[in-house]
C-alpha positions as protocol buffer text, in pm:
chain_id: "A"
residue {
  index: 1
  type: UNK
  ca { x: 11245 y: -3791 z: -6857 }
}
residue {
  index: 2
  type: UNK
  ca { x: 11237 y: -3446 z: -6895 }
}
residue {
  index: 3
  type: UNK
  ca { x: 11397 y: -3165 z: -7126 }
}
residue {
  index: 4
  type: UNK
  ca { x: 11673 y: -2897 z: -7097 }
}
residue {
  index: 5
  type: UNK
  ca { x: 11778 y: -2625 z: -7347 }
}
residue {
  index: 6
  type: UNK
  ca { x: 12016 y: -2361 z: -7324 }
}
residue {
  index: 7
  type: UNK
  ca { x: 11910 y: -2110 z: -7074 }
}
residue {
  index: 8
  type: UNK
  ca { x: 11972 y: -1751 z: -7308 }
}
residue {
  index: 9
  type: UNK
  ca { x: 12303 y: -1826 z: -7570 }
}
residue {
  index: 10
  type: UNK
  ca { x: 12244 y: -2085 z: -7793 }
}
residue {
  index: 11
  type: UNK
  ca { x: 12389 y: -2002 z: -8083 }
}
residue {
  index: 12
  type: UNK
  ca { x: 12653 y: -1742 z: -7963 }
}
residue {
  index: 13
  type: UNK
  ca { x: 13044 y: -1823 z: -7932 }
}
residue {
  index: 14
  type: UNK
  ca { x: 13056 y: -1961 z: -7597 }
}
residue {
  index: 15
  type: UNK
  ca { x: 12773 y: -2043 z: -7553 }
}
residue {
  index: 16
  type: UNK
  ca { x: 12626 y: -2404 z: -7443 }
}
residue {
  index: 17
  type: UNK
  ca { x: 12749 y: -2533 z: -7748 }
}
residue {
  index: 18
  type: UNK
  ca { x: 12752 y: -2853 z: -7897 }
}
residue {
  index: 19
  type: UNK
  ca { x: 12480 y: -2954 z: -7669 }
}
residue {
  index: 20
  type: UNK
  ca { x: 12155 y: -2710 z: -7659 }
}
residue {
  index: 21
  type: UNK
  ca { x: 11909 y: -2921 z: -7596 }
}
residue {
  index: 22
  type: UNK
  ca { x: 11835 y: -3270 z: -7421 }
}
residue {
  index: 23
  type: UNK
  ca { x: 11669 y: -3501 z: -7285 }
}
residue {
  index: 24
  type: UNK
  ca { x: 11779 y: -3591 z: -6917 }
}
residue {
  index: 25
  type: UNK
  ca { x: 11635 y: -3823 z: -6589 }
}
residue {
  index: 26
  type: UNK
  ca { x: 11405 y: -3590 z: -6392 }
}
residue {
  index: 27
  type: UNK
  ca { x: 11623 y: -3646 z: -6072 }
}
residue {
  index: 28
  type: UNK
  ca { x: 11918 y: -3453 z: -6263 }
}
residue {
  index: 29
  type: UNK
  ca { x: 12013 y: -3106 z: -6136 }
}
residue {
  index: 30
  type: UNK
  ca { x: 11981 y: -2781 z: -6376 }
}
residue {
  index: 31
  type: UNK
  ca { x: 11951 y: -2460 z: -6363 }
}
residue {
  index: 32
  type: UNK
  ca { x: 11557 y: -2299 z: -6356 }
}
residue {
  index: 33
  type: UNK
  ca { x: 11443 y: -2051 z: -6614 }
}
residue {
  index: 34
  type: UNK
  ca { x: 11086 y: -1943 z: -6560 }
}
residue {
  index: 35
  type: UNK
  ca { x: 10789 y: -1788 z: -6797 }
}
residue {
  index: 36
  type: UNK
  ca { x: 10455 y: -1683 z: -6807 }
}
residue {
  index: 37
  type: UNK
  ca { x: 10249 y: -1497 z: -7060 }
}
residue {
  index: 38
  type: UNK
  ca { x: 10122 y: -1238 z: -6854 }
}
residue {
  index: 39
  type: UNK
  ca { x: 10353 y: -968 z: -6680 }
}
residue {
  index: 40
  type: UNK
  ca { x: 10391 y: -1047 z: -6368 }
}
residue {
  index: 41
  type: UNK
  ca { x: 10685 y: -852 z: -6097 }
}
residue {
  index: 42
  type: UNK
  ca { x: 11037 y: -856 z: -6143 }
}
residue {
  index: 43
  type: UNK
  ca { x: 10976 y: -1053 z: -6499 }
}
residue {
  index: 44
  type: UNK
  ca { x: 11150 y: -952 z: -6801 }
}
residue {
  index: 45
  type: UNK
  ca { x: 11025 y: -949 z: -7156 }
}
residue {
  index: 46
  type: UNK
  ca { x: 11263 y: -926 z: -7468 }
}
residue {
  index: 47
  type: UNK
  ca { x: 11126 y: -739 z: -7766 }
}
residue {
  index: 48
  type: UNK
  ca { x: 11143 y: -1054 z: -7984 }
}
residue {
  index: 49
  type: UNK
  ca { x: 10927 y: -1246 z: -7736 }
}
residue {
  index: 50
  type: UNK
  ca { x: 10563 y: -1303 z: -7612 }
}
residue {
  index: 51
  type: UNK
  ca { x: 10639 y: -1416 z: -7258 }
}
residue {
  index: 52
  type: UNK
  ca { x: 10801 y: -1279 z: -6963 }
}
residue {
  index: 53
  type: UNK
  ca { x: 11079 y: -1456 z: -6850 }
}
residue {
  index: 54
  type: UNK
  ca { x: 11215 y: -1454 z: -6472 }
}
residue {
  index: 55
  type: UNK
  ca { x: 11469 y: -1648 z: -6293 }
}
residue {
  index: 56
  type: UNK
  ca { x: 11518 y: -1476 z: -5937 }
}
residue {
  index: 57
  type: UNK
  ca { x: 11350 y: -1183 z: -5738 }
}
residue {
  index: 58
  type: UNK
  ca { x: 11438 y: -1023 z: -5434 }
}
residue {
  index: 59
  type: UNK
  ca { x: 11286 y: -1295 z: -5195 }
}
residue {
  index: 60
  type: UNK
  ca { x: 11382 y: -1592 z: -5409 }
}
residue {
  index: 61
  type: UNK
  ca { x: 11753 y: -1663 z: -5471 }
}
residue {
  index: 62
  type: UNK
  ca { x: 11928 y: -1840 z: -5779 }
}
residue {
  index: 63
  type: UNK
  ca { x: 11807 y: -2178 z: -5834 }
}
residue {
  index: 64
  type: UNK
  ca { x: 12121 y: -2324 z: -6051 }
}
residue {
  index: 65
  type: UNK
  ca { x: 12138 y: -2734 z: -5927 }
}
residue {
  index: 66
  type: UNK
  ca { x: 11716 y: -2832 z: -5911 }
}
residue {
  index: 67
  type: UNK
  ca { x: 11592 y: -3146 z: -6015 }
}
residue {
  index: 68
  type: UNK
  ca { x: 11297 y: -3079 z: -6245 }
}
residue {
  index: 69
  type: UNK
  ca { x: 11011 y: -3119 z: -5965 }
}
residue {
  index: 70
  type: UNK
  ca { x: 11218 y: -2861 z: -5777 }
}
residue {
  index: 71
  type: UNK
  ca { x: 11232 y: -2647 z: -6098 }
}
residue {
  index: 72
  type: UNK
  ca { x: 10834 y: -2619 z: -6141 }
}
residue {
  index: 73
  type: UNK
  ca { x: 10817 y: -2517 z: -5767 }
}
residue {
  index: 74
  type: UNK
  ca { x: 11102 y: -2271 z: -5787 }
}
residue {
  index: 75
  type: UNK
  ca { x: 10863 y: -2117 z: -6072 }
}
residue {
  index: 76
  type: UNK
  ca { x: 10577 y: -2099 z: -5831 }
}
residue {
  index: 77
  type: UNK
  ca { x: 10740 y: -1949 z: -5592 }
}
residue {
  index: 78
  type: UNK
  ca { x: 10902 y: -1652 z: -5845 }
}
residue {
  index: 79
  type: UNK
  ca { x: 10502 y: -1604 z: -5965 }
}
residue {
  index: 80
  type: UNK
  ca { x: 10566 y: -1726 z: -6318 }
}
residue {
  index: 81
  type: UNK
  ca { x: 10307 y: -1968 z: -6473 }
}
residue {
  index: 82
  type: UNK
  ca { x: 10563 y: -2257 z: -6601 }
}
residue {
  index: 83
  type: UNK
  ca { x: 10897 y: -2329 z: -6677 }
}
residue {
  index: 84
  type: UNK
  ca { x: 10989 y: -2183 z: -7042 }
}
residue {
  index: 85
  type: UNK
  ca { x: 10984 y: -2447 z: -7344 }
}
residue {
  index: 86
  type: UNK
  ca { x: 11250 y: -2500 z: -7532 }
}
residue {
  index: 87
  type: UNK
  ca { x: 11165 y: -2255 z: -7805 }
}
residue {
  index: 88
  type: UNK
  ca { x: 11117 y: -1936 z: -7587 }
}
residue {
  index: 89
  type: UNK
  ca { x: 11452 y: -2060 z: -7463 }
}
residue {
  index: 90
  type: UNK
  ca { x: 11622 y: -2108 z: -7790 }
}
residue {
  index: 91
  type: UNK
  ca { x: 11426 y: -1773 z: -7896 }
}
residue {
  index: 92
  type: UNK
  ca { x: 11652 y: -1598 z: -7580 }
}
residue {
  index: 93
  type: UNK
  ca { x: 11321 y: -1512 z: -7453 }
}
residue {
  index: 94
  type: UNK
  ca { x: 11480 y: -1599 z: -7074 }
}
residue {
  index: 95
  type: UNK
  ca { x: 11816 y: -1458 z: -7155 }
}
residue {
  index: 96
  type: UNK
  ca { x: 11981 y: -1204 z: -6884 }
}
residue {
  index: 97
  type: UNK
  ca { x: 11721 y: -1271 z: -6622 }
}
residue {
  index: 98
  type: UNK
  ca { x: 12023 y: -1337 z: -6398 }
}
residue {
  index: 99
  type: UNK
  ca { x: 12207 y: -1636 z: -6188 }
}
residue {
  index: 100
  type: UNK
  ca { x: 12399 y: -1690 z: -6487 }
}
residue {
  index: 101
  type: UNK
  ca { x: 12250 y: -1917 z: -6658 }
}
residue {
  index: 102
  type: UNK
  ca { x: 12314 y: -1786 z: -7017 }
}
residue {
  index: 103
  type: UNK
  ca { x: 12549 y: -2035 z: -7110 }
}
residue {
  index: 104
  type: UNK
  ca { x: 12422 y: -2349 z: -6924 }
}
residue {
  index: 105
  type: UNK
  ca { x: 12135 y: -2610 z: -6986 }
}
residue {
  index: 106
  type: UNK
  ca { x: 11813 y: -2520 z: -6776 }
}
residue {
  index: 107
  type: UNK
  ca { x: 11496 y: -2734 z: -6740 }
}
residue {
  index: 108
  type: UNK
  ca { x: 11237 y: -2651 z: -7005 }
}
residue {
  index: 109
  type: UNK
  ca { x: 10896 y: -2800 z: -7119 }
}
residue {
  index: 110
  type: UNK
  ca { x: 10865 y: -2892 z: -7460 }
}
residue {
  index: 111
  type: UNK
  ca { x: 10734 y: -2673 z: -7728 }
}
residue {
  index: 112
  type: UNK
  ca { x: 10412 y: -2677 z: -7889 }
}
residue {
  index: 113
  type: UNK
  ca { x: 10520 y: -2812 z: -8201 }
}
residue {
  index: 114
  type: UNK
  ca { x: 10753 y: -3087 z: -8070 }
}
residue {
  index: 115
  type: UNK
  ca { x: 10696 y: -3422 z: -8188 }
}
residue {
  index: 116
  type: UNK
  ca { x: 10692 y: -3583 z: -7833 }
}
residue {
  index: 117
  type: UNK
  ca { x: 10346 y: -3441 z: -7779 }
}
residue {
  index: 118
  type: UNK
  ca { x: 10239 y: -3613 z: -8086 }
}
residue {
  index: 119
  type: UNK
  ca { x: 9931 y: -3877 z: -8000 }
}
residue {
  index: 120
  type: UNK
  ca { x: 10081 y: -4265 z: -7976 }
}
residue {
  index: 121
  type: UNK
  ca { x: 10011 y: -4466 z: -8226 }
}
residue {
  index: 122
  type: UNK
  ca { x: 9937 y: -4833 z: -8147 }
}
residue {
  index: 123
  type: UNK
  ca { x: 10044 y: -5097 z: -8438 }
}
residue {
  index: 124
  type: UNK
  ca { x: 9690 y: -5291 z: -8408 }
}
residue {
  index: 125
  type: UNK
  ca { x: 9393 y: -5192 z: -8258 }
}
residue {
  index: 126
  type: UNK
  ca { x: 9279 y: -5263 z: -7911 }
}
residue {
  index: 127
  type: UNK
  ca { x: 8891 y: -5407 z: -8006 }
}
residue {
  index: 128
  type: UNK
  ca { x: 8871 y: -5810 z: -8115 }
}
residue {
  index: 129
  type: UNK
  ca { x: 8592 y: -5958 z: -8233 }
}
residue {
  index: 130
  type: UNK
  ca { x: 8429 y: -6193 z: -8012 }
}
residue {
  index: 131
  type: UNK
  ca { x: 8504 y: -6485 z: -8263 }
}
residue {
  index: 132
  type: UNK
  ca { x: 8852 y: -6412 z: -8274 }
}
residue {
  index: 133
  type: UNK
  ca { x: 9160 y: -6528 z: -8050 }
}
residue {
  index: 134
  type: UNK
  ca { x: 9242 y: -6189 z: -7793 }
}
residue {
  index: 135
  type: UNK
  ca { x: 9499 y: -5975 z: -7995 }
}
residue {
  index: 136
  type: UNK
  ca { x: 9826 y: -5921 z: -7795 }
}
residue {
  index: 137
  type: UNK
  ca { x: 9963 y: -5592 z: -7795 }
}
residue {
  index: 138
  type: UNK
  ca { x: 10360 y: -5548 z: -7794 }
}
residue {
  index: 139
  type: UNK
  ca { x: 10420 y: -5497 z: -7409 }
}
residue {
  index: 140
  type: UNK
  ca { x: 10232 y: -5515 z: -7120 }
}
residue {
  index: 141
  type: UNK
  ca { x: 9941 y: -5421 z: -7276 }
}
residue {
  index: 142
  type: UNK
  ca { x: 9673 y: -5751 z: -7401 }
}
residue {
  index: 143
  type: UNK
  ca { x: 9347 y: -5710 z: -7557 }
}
residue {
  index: 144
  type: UNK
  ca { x: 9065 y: -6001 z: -7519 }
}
residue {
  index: 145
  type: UNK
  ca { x: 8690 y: -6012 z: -7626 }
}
residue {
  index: 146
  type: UNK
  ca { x: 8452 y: -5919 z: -7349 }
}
């Protein structure tokens, strides 16, 4: 699974609204919305924003319908670093950077602070004592003594 936000007008009438982010099968086609935190050429940067944002150049068309593997080489190929997270999107930090894609969900990683990069937590520990029965672990997962 990967996420999408909406590629530059979240919050304006219009815009991808009711749905501005989510969380989709990586085979899924979406538009591509890329940034980096360098400049880099043909990349745009809006005042309220720390990252240049790109979507096209000359040489490299519109990439609207990409699965998400697609979408991280289509950002190669433009020059950017990554694809933009979901804040920077939200933040319109991609917005007008062309192929129309203002209004539509684009692939995104996650930002920073989003709680699916939070560490898993297991619900017991994977160590048993020696003396004890193996612990089993919900799933797949099965711990015995060594």
């Amino acid at each position: 699974y990967a996420q999408v936000a909406c590629g530059g007008r979240p919050n304006m009438k219009n815009g991808c609204q009711p749905v501005v982010t989510d969380t989709v099968l990586k085979t899924d086609l979406y538009g591509v919305r890329c940034c980096s935190s360098a400049r880099f050429p043909h990349a745009k940067k809006q005042a309220q924003c720390s990252v240049w944002a790109i979507t096209r150049t000359p040489t490299v068309k519109c990439n609207t319908a990409a699965t998400y593997e697609e979408a991280l080489a289509h950002c190669n190929d433009v020059g950017a670093e990554r694809l933009c997270t979901v804040d920077e999107l939200l933040n319109k930090c991609a917005k007008s950077t062309g192929c129309g894609l203002n209004k539509k969900l684009v692939w995104s990683l996650p930002s920073t602070a989003s709680p699916t990069q939070s560490p898993v937590s297991l619900p017991v520990p994977l160590t048993a004592s020696p003396t004890k029965a193996p612990v089993v672990l919900p799933g797949p997962l099965t711990a015995s003594p060594t």
